[in-house]
Amino acid sequence: QVQLVESGGGLAQSGGSLSLSCAASGITFRFAAMGWYRQAPGKQRETVALISSSGVTNYADAVKGRFTISRDNAKNTVYLQMNSLKPEDTAVYYCNAQIFNSNYWGQGTQVTVSS
């Protein structure tokens, strides 16, 4: 059974930082492409950051230079370091794993940024 468990969300002030973690189980993590997505109220889910199995990263324009995605294959964990947070970063953040044509999602963690 595949599980993606996010942690680290919460409340931050504008300009502050938060760090998210996503622990994966039930997959061969080192082969998975991992990603962080977010969904704000009334909006569609959008891509935040992606990291391939080989460590290549991609970011949405809205978070470039502020967010950093990384992975630790020894811990089966992907991270999202979020700096210089803005109120518009407020959303539920979801972890995603893509491996062997299968797609898995975590349950989401709330990030709220106050102005």
Tab-separated table of C-alpha atoms in Angstrom:
chain	number	residue	atom	x	y	z
A	1	GLN	CA	0.000	0.000	0.000
A	2	VAL	CA	1.409	3.336	-1.078
A	3	GLN	CA	1.375	6.134	1.468
A	4	LEU	CA	2.564	9.705	1.188
A	5	VAL	CA	2.435	11.528	4.500
A	6	GLU	CA	2.988	15.278	4.524
A	7	SER	CA	4.012	17.257	7.576
A	8	GLY	CA	5.262	20.711	8.443
A	9	GLY	CA	2.425	22.946	7.377
A	10	GLY	CA	1.058	25.666	9.585
A	11	LEU	CA	0.862	29.400	10.007
A	12	ALA	CA	3.584	31.831	9.014
A	13	GLN	CA	3.849	35.571	8.674
A	14	SER	CA	4.505	37.242	5.364
A	15	GLY	CA	8.242	37.063	4.721
A	16	GLY	CA	8.623	34.050	6.942
A	17	SER	CA	9.596	30.459	6.240
A	18	LEU	CA	8.103	26.995	6.522
A	19	SER	CA	9.446	23.590	5.641
A	20	LEU	CA	7.299	20.717	4.407
A	21	SER	CA	8.209	17.041	4.409
A	22	CYS	CA	6.623	14.093	2.643
A	23	ALA	CA	7.510	10.587	3.755
A	24	ALA	CA	6.791	7.879	1.203
A	25	SER	CA	6.220	4.188	1.758
A	26	GLY	CA	5.120	1.336	-0.469
A	27	ILE	CA	7.099	2.523	-3.496
A	28	THR	CA	10.695	2.243	-4.652
A	29	PHE	CA	11.295	5.865	-3.806
A	30	ARG	CA	14.542	6.354	-5.711
A	31	PHE	CA	12.719	5.611	-8.986
A	32	ALA	CA	9.865	8.048	-8.321
A	33	ALA	CA	9.499	11.533	-9.665
A	34	MET	CA	8.244	13.615	-6.772
A	35	GLY	CA	6.377	16.876	-6.673
A	36	TRP	CA	4.616	19.429	-4.546
A	37	TYR	CA	1.317	20.898	-5.653
A	38	ARG	CA	-1.050	23.330	-3.990
A	39	GLN	CA	-4.687	24.246	-4.100
A	40	ALA	CA	-6.092	27.491	-2.770
A	41	PRO	CA	-9.804	27.888	-2.001
A	42	GLY	CA	-11.803	28.267	-5.196
A	43	LYS	CA	-8.801	27.584	-7.396
A	44	GLN	CA	-7.474	24.610	-9.312
A	45	ARG	CA	-4.586	22.550	-8.026
A	46	GLU	CA	-1.316	23.852	-9.421
A	47	THR	CA	2.236	22.627	-9.657
A	48	VAL	CA	4.666	24.164	-7.187
A	49	ALA	CA	7.887	22.206	-7.628
A	50	LEU	CA	9.056	18.946	-9.160
A	51	ILE	CA	12.129	16.794	-8.679
A	52	SER	CA	12.984	13.881	-10.912
A	53	SER	CA	14.433	10.573	-9.798
A	54	SER	CA	17.840	11.897	-10.841
A	55	GLY	CA	17.406	15.142	-8.899
A	56	VAL	CA	16.517	17.556	-11.677
A	57	THR	CA	14.229	20.278	-10.338
A	58	ASN	CA	11.575	22.521	-11.831
A	59	TYR	CA	9.618	25.320	-10.212
A	60	ALA	CA	6.532	27.324	-10.919
A	61	ASP	CA	7.369	30.905	-11.803
A	62	ALA	CA	5.464	32.098	-8.734
A	63	VAL	CA	7.866	30.363	-6.351
A	64	LYS	CA	11.211	30.494	-8.192
A	65	GLY	CA	13.938	31.856	-5.999
A	66	ARG	CA	11.844	31.410	-2.845
A	67	PHE	CA	11.092	27.688	-2.634
A	68	THR	CA	13.498	24.753	-2.811
A	69	ILE	CA	12.550	21.134	-3.409
A	70	SER	CA	14.929	18.376	-2.378
A	71	ARG	CA	14.887	14.669	-1.737
A	72	ASP	CA	16.628	12.179	0.508
A	73	ASN	CA	16.418	8.735	-1.041
A	74	ALA	CA	17.847	7.123	2.087
A	75	LYS	CA	14.883	8.452	4.064
A	76	ASN	CA	12.265	8.074	1.299
A	77	THR	CA	11.419	11.719	1.869
A	78	VAL	CA	10.933	14.802	-0.260
A	79	TYR	CA	11.119	18.291	1.179
A	80	LEU	CA	9.904	21.751	0.274
A	81	GLN	CA	11.684	24.663	1.890
A	82	MET	CA	9.566	27.783	1.555
A	83	ASN	CA	11.153	31.164	2.209
A	84	SER	CA	9.930	34.734	1.752
A	85	LEU	CA	6.378	33.517	2.054
A	86	LYS	CA	3.554	35.634	0.704
A	87	PRO	CA	-0.160	35.607	1.557
A	88	GLU	CA	-0.816	34.251	-1.930
A	89	ASP	CA	1.125	31.114	-0.971
A	90	THR	CA	-1.777	30.184	1.316
A	91	ALA	CA	-3.127	26.823	0.177
A	92	VAL	CA	-3.302	23.144	0.920
A	93	TYR	CA	-0.024	21.631	-0.212
A	94	TYR	CA	-0.020	18.101	-1.617
A	95	CYS	CA	2.842	15.691	-2.160
A	96	ASN	CA	2.791	13.639	-5.365
A	97	ALA	CA	4.712	10.602	-6.538
A	98	GLN	CA	4.844	9.369	-10.109
A	99	ILE	CA	6.387	5.967	-10.715
A	100	PHE	CA	5.923	3.337	-13.424
A	101	ASN	CA	2.862	5.098	-14.907
A	102	SER	CA	1.162	5.300	-11.504
A	103	ASN	CA	0.311	8.513	-9.706
A	104	TYR	CA	-0.074	8.887	-5.935
A	105	TRP	CA	-1.139	11.770	-3.689
A	106	GLY	CA	-0.754	12.608	-0.046
A	107	GLN	CA	-3.590	13.894	2.078
A	108	GLY	CA	-2.379	17.494	2.026
A	109	THR	CA	-1.141	19.942	4.625
A	110	GLN	CA	-2.442	23.456	5.165
A	111	VAL	CA	-0.109	26.414	4.777
A	112	THR	CA	-1.456	29.796	5.822
A	113	VAL	CA	0.512	32.998	5.394
A	114	SER	CA	-0.726	36.086	7.183
A	115	SER	CA	-0.016	39.589	5.950
